[in-house]
Coordinates of C-alpha atoms in Angstrom, one line a residue:
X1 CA -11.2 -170.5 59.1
X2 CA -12.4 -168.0 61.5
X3 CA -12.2 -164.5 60.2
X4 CA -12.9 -160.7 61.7
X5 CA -13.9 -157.7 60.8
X6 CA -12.7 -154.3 61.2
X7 CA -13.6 -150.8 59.3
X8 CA -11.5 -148.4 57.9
X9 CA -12.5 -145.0 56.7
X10 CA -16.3 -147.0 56.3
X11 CA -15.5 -150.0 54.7
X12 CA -15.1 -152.9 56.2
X13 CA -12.5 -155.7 55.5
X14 CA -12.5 -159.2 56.5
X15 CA -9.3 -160.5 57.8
X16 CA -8.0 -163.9 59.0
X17 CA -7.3 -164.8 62.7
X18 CA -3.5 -164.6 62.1
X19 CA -3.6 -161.4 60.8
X20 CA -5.7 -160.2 63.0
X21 CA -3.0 -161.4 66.1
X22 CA -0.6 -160.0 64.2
X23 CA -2.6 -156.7 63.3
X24 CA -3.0 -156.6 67.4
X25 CA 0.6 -157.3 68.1
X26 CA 1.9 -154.4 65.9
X27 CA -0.9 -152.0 67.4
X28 CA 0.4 -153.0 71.3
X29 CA 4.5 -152.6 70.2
X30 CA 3.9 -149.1 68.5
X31 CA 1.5 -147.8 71.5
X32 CA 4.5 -149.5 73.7
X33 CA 7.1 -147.5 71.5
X34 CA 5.2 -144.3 71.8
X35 CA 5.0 -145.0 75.4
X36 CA 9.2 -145.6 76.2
X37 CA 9.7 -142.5 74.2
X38 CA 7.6 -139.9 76.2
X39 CA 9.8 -141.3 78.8
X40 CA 13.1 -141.2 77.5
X41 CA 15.2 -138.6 79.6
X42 CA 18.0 -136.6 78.8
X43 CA 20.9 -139.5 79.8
X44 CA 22.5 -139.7 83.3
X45 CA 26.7 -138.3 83.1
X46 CA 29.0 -139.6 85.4
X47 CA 32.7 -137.8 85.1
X48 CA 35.3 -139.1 86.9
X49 CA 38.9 -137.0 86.6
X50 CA 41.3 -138.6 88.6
X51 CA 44.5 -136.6 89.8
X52 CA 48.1 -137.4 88.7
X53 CA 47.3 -141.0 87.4
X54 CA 50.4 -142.0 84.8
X55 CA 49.8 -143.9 81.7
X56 CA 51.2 -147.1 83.0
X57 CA 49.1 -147.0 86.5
X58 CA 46.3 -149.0 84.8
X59 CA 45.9 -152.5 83.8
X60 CA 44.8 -152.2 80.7
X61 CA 47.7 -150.0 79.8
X62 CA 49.9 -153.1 80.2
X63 CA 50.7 -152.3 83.8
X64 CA 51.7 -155.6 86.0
X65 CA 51.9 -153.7 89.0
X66 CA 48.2 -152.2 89.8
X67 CA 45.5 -154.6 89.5
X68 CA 41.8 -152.4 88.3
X69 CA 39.4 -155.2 87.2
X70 CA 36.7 -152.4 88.0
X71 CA 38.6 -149.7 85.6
X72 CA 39.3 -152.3 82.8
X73 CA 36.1 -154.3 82.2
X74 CA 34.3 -150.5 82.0
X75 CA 37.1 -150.0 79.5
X76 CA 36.9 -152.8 77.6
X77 CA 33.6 -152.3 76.9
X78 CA 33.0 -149.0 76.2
X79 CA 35.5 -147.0 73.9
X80 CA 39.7 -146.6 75.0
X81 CA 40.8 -143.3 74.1
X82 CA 44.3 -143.8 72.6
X83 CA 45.2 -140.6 71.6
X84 CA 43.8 -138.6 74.1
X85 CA 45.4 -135.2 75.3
X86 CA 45.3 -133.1 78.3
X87 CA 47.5 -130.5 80.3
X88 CA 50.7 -131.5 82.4
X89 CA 49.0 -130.0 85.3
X90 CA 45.7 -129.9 87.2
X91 CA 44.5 -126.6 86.8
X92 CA 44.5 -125.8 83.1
X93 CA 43.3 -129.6 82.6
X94 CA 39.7 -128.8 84.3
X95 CA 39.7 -124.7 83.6
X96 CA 39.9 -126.3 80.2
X97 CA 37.0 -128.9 81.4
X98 CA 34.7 -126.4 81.8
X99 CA 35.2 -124.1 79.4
X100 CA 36.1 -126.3 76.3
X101 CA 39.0 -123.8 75.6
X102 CA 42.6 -124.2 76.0
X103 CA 43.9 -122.7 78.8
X104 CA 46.6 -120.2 77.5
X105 CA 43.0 -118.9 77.0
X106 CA 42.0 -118.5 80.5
X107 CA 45.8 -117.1 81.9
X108 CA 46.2 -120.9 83.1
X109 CA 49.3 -121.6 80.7
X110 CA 52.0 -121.4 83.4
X111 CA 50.8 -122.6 86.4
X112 CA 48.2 -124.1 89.1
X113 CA 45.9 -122.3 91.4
X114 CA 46.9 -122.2 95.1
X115 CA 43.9 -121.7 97.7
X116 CA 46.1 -118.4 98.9
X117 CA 46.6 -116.6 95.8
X118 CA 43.6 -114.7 94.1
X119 CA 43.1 -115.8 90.4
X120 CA 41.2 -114.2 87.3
X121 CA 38.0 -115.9 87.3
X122 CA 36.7 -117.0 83.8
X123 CA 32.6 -118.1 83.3
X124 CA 32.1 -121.8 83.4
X125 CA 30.3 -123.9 81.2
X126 CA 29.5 -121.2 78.8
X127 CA 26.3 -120.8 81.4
X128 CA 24.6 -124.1 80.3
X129 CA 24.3 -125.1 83.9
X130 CA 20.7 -123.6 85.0
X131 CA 20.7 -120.8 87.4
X132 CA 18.3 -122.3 89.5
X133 CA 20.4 -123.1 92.9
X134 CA 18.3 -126.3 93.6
X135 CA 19.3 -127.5 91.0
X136 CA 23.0 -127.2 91.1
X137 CA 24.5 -128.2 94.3
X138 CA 28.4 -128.4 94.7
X139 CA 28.5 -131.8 97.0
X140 CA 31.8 -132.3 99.1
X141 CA 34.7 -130.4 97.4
X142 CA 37.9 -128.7 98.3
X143 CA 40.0 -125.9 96.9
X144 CA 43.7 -127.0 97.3
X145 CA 45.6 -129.0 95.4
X146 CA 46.8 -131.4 98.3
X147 CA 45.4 -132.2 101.7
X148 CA 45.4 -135.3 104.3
X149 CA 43.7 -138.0 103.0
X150 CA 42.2 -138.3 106.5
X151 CA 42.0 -135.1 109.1
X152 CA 41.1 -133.6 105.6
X153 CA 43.2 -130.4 106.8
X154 CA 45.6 -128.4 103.7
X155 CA 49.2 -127.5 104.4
X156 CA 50.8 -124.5 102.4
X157 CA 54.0 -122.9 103.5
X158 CA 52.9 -121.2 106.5
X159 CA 49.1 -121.9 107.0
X160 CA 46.8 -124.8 107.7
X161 CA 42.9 -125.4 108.0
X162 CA 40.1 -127.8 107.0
X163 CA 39.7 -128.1 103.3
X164 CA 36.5 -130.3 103.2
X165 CA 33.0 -128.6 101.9
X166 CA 29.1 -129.9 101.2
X167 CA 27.7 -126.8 99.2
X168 CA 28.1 -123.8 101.2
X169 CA 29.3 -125.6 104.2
X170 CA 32.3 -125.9 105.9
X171 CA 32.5 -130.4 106.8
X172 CA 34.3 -131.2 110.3
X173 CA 32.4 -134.5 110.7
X174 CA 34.6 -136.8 108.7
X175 CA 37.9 -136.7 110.6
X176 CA 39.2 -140.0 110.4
X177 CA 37.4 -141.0 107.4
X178 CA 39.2 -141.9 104.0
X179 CA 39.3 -139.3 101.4
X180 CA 38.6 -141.5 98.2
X181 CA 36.1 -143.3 100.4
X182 CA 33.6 -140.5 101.2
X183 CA 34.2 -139.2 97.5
X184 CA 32.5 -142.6 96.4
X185 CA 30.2 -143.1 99.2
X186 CA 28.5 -139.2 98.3
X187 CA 28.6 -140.1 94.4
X188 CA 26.1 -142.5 94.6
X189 CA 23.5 -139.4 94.3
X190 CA 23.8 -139.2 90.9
X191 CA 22.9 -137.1 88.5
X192 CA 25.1 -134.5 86.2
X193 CA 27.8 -136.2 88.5
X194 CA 31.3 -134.9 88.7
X195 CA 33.8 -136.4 91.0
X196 CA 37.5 -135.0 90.9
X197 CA 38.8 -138.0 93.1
X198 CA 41.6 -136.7 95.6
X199 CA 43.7 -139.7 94.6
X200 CA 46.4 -140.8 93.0
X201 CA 47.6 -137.4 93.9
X202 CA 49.7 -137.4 97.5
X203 CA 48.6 -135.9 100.7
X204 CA 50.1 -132.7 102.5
X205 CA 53.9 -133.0 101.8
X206 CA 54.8 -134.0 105.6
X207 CA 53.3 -137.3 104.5
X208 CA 52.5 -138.0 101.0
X209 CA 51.5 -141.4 100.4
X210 CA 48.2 -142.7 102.4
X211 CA 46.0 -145.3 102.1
X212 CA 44.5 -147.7 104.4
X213 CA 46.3 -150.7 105.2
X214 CA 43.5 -152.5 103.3
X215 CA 45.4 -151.7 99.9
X216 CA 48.1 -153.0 100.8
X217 CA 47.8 -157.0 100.3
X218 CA 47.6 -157.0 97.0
X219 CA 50.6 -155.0 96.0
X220 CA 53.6 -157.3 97.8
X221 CA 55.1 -158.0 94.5
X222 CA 55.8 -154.7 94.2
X223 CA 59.6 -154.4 95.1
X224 CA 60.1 -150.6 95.5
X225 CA 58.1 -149.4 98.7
X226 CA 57.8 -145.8 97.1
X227 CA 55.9 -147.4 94.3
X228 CA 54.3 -150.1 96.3
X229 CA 52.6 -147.4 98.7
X230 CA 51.5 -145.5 95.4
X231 CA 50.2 -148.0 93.7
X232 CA 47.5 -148.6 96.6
X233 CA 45.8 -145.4 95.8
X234 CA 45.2 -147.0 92.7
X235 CA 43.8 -149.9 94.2
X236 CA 41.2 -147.6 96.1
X237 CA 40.2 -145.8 92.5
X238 CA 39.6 -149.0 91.3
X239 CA 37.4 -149.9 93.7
X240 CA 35.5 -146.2 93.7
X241 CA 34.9 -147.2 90.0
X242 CA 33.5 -150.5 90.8
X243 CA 31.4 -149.0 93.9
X244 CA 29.8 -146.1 91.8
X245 CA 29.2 -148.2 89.3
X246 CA 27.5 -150.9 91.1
X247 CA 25.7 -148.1 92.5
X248 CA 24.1 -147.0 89.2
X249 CA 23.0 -150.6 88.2
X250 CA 21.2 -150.9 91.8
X251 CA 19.4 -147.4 91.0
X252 CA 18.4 -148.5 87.9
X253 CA 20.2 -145.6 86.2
X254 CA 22.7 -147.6 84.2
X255 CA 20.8 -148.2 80.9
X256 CA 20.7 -144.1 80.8
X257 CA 24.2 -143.7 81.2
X258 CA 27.2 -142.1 80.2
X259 CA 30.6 -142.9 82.5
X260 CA 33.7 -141.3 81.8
X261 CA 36.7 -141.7 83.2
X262 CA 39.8 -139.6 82.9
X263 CA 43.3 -138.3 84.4
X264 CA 44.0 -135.0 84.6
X265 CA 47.8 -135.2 83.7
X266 CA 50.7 -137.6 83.7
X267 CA 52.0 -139.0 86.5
X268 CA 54.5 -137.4 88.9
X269 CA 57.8 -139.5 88.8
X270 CA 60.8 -140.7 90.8
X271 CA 59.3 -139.3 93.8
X272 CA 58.0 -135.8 92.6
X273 CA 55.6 -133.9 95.0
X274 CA 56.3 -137.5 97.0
X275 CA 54.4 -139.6 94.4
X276 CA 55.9 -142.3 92.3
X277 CA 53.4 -142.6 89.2
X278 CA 54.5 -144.1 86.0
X279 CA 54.3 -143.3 82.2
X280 CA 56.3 -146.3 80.9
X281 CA 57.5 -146.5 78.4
X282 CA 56.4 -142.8 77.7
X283 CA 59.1 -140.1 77.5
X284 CA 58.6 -137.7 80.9
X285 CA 56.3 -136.7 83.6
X286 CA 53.6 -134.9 84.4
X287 CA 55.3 -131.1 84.4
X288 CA 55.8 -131.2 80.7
X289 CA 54.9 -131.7 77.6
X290 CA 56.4 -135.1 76.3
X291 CA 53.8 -137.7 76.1
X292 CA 54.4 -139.1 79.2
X293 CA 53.2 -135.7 80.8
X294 CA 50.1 -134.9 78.4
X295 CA 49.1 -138.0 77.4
X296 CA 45.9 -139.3 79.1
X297 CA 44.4 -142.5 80.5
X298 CA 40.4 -142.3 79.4
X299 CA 38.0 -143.7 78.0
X300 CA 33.7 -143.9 77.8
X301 CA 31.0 -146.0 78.3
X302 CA 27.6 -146.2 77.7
X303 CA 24.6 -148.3 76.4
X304 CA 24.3 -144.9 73.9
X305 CA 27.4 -145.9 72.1
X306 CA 26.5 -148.6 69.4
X307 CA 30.2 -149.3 68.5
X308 CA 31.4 -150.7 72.0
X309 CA 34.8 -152.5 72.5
X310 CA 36.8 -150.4 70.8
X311 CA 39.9 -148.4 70.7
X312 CA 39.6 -144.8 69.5
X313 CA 43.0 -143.7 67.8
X314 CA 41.4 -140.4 66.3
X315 CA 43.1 -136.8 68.5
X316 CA 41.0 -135.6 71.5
X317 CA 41.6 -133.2 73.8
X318 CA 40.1 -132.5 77.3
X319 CA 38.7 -129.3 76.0
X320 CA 36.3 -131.4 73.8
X321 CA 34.3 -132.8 76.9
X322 CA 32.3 -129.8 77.3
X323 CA 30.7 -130.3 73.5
X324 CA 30.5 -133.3 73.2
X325 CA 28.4 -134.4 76.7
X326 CA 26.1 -131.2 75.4
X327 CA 25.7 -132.9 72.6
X328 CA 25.0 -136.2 73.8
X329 CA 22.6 -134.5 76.9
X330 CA 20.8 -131.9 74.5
X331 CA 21.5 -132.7 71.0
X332 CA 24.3 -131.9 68.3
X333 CA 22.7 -128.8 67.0
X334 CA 22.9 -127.1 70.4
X335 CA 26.3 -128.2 70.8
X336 CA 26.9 -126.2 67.5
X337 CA 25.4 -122.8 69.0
X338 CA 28.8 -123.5 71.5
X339 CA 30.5 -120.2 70.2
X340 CA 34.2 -119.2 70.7
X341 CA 35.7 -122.9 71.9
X342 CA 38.4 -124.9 71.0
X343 CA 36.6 -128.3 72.1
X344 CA 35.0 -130.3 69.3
X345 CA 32.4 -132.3 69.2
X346 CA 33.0 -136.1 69.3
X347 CA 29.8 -137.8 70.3
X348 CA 28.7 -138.9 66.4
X349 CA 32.7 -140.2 66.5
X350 CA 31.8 -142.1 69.4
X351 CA 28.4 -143.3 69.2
X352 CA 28.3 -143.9 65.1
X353 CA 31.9 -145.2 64.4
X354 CA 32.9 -141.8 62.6
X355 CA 36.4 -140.3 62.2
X356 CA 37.2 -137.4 64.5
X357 CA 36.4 -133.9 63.2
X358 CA 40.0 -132.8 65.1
X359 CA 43.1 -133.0 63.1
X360 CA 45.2 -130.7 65.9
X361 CA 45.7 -130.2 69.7
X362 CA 47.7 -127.1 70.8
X363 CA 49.3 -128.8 73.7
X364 CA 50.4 -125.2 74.9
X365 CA 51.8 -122.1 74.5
X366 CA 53.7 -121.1 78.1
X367 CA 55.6 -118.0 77.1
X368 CA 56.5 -117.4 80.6
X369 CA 59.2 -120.7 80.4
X370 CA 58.9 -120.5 76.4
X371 CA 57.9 -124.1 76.4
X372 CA 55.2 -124.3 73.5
X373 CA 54.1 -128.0 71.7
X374 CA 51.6 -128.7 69.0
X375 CA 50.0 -132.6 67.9
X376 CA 49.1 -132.5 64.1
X377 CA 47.6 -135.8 62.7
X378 CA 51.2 -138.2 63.4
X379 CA 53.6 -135.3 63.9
X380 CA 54.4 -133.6 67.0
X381 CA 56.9 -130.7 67.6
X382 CA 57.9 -130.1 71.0
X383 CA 60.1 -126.7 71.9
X384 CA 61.1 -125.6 75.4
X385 CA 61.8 -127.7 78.7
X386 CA 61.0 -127.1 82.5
X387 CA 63.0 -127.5 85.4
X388 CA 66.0 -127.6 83.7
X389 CA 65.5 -130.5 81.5
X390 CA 64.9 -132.2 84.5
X391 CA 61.6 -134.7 83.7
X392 CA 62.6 -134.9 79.7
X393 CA 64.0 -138.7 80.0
X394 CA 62.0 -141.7 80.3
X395 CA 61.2 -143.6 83.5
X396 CA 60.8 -147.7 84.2
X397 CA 57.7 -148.8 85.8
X398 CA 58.4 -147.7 89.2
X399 CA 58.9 -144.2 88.1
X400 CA 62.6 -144.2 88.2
X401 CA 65.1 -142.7 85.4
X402 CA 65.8 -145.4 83.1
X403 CA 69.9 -145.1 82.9
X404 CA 70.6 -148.4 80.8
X405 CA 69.2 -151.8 79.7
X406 CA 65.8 -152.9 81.8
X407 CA 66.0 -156.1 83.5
X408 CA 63.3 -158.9 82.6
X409 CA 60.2 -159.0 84.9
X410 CA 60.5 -162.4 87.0
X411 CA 58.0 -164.7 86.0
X412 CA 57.3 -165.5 89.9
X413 CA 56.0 -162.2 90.0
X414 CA 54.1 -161.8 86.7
X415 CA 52.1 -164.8 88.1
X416 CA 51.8 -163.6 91.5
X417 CA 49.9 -160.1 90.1
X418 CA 48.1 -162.7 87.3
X419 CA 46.8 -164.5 90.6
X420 CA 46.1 -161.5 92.3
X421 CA 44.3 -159.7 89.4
X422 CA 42.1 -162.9 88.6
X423 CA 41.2 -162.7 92.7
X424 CA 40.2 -159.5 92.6
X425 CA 38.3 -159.5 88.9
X426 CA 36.2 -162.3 90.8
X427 CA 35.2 -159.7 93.0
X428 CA 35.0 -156.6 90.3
X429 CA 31.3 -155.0 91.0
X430 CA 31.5 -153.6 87.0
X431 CA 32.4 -156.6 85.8
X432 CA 30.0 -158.9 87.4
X433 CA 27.5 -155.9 86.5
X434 CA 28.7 -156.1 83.0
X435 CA 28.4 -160.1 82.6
X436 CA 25.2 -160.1 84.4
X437 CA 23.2 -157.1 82.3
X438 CA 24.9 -157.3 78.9
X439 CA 26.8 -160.7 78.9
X440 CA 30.3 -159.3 78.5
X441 CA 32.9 -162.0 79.7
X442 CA 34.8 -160.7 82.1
X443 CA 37.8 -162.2 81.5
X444 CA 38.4 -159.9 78.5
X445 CA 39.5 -157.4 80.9
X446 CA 42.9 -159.8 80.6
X447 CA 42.6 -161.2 77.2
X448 CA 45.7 -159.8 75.5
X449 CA 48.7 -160.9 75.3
X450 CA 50.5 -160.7 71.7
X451 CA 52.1 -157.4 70.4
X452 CA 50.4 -155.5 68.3
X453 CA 46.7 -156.7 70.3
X454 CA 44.1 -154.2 68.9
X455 CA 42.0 -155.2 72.5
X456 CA 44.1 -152.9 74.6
X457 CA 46.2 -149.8 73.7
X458 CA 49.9 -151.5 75.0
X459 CA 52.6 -148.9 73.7
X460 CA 55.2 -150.9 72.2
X461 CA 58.6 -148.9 71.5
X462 CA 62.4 -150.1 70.2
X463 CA 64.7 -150.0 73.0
X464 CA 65.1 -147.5 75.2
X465 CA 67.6 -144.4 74.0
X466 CA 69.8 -142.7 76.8
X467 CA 68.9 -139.2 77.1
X468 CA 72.8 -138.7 76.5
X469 CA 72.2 -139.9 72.9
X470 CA 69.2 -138.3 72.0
X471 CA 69.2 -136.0 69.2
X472 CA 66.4 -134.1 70.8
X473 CA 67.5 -130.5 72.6
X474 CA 64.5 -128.8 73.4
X475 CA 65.8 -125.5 74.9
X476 CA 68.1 -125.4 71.6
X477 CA 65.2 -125.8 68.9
X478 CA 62.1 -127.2 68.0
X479 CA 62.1 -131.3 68.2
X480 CA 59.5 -133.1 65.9
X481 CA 58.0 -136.6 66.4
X482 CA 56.1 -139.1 64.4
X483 CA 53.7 -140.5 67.2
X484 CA 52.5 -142.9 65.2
X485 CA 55.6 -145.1 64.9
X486 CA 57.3 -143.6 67.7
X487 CA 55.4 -143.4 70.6
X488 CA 58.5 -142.7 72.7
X489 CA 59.7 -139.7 71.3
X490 CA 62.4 -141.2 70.7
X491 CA 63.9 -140.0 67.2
X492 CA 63.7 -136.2 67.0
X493 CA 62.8 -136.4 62.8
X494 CA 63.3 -132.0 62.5
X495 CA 65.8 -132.2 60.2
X496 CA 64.0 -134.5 58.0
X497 CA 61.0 -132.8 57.7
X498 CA 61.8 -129.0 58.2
X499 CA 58.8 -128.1 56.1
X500 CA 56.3 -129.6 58.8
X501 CA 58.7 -128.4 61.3
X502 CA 57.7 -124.9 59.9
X503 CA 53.9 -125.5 59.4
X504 CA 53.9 -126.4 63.2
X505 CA 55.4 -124.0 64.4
X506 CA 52.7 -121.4 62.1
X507 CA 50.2 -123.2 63.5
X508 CA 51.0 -122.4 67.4
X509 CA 51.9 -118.4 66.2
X510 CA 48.5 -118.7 65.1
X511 CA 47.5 -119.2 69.0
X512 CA 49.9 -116.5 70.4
X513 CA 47.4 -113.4 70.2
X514 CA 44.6 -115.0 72.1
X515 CA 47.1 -115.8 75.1
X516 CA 46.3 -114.0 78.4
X517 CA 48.5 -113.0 80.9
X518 CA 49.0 -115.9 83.9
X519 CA 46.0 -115.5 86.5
X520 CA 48.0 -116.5 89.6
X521 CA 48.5 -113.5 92.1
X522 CA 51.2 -113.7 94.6
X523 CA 49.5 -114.9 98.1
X524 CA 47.8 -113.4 100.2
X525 CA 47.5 -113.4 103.7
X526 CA 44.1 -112.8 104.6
X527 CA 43.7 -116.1 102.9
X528 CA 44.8 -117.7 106.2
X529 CA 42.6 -120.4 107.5
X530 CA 43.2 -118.7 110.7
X531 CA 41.3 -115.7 109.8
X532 CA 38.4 -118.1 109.0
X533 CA 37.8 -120.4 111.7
X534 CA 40.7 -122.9 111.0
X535 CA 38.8 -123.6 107.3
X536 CA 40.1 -123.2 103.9
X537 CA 37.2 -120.7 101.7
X538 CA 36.9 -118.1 99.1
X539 CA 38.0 -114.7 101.0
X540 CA 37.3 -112.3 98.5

């Protein structure tokens, strides 16, 4: 047997060939470990917040209508946030992005900014973003909340200009060129990477719904043209998904990353602001505070995450972005120096398999309107209503008012969108990247089809209650829901349960003194692109 020597601290020992190999081996993986770590970098974050995009405008909600292979194999692999809350409207949804509080905080309670009224400013990111100027650069944005998809011009009232920046720079190159498209085409420079796609959200109200004819194919089983021509935009987010995606595998950036994808509010119904998004079978629209308005489509990925596939039913709310990618980017115990926040952080939830630390979500205080709503563990208790009661029914899958019994889907169709989603899951970019790098079957993405499936988050609700008949009178008193077995909102349980009704109603009076006055300002008119060389900037 042939044997070796080697010598520690003097002495030597005599070892056999096999142990010596093995000796060898260990000695190469720990100088190979101690190699990968010195270069292990702080993790790549892609944040994706898509605008006006209902609960039922995905496929892995259940939807028939919109087929997103890209959207639901990223979904299906990472972790589906079930109980995930956010704003009914754009602005307070990303003020409270960026600040991880909730926006009665920052005077964004009642409404939306508009590129001609001045607003309160509020700090950002509690000044974690380095001051260095190279280092951040704002790349292709715009500041109104609607603009054509392709001259890239924003309508108000009575004034008009281009609404498309790089940095500091006013963009006039990209007339004719697809909104959603040169979003995704620019976000494959990763990397903090935030991308607030245009889309679902319409265009300048003279015409609302555009998308290249491309989009349209797939979509002909969609009986109501309204909903057809929405349903394209979500087509093209799809296939932004799948592109930046694709984009990070090619770059080599993937194993180092953390995707997340998420709406902004519900969708806008029955032709609202021109769109015709849908929340089925959630109560309401985007506007308000039924679930149907507040409850969000989102969910993460990442190789980070060790408990993949999943559906997280734990509370989260928008506001607890902010700690939790600072945590997952610089470490838990700097996300605890975060002072004065209402976010919480959820990365050790996500990436561990632990319960949430959040047992509440104010869902907001408007005292303007007096609408108010609070989510505690199952309950929710729900007071006030906008627009007159208007959005506080529930709306089909076309985002129409449901007034009786639903019809049954035609089985032609259901396997004319099964055909079509299986075409176009062929040609998913994420999945193919997610069967090729990790070995996760694609056809997951489409693998449930029983109630009660624990693979995808389908709502399942009793049949559907006439807004006539509904016990629930908002503008009257308080209305309290279990979530848990009634997703719907259907049965208003306050009289049941007066002592939570009470205890919810303590908790939002807890919020009441930190409330600021609404930041809007009435317009102004030196905000007029025509004082500024036909372009839409900050004037002041």
């Amino acid at each position: 047997m042939e044997v070796y020597s080697i010598t520690i601290n003097d002495h030597w020992i005599r070892i056999s060939k096999k142990l010596w190999i093995l000796l060898v081996l260990v000695i190469c993986l720990l100088a190979l470990h101690v190699t990968c770590a010195a270069k292990i970098q702080q993790p790549h974050i892609v944040f994706m917040i898509v605008d006006d995009l209902g609960w039922s405008d995905v496929s892995f909600h259940g939807s028939k209508q919109i087929p997103t292979p890209n959207i639901d194999a990223i979904a299906r692999d990472g972790i589906i946030l079930n109980n995930y809350y956010v704003a009914p409207t754009c602005s307070p949804s990303r003020g409270s992005l960026m600040t991880g509080k909730y926006p009665l905080r920052l005077g964004f309670q009642h409404e939306v900014i508009v590129a001609n009224s001045p607003w309160v400013a509020f700090r950002i990111l509690q000044g974690r973003i380095s001051p260095n100027e190279e280092r951040l650069r704002f790349l292709f944005w715009l500041l109104n909340g609607v603009e054509d998809y392709f001259t890239h011009f924003s309508d108000t009232t009575d004034m008009s200009g281009l609404d498309l920046h790089d940095g500091y720079e006013n963009v006039w190159d990209f007339n004719g060129t697809y909104g959603t498209e040169l979003f995704t085409t620019k976000a494959k420079e990763p990397l903090f990477l935030y991308i607030g796609q245009q889309a679902p959200h319409t265009g300048n109200f003279a015409k609302p719904l555009q998308v290249p004819d491309k989009y349209v194919k797939p979509l002909i089983g969609i009986p109501d043209e309204g909903r057809r021509n929405f349903c394209r935009n979500g087509i093209c987010i799809d296939h932004s998904v799948g592109e930046i995606f694709d984009a990070l595998e090619k770059s080599k950036m993937l194993d180092n990353t953390i995707f997340v994808f998420t709406t902004d509010n519900g969708g806008a119904v029955e032709g609202t602001d021109g769109s015709f998004g849908s929340n089925f079978p959630l109560r309401g629209s985007k506007y308000n505070l039924w679930e149907g308005g507040t409850r969000a489509v989102g969910f993460v990925w990442s190789p980070f995450l060790r408990h993949r596939s999943r559906i997280f039913n734990d509370l989260m709310h928008i506001s607890d972005w902010l700690p939790t990618l600072v945590s997952a980017a610089a470490g838990t115990e700097v996300a605890k120096t975060m002072k004065h926040i209402d976010g919480v952080d959820l990365w050790p939830s996500f990436v561990h398999n632990l319960p949430s630390p959040r047992q509440d979500i104010l869902l907001n205080i408007d005292s303007v309107d007096g609408v108010e709503g609070f989510r505690w563990k199952n309950f929710k208790l729900v007071k006030g209503s906008y627009y007159n009661e208007t959005f506080d029914g529930w709306y089909d899958k076309n985002g129409k008012l449901i007034k009786g019994l639903l019809p049954a889907e035609p089985k032609a169709r259901l396997k004319l969108y099964k055909r079509t989603y299986l075409k176009y899951l062929k040609r998913s970019k994420a999945a193919r990247t997610l069967w090729r790098k990790y070995a996760k079957d694609p056809r997951l993405a489409i693998s449930c089809h029983t109630p009660g499936c624990q693979t995808f988050p389908i709502v399942k609700c009793s049949r559907v209650i006439p807004p006539s008949e509904s016990t629930c009178k908002p503008k009257e008193a308080a209305c309290l829901f279990d979530i848990d077995d009634d997703p719907c909102e259907y049965f208003n349980i306050a009289e049941q349960y007066p002592e939570v009704v009470e205890q919810l109603q303590f908790a939002i009076n807890r919020y009441r003194t930190a409330e600021k006055p609404p930041g809007g300002q009435p317009p102004d008119l030196a905000a007029d692109p025509k004082l500024h060389g036909n372009v839409w900037k900050p004037w002041k």
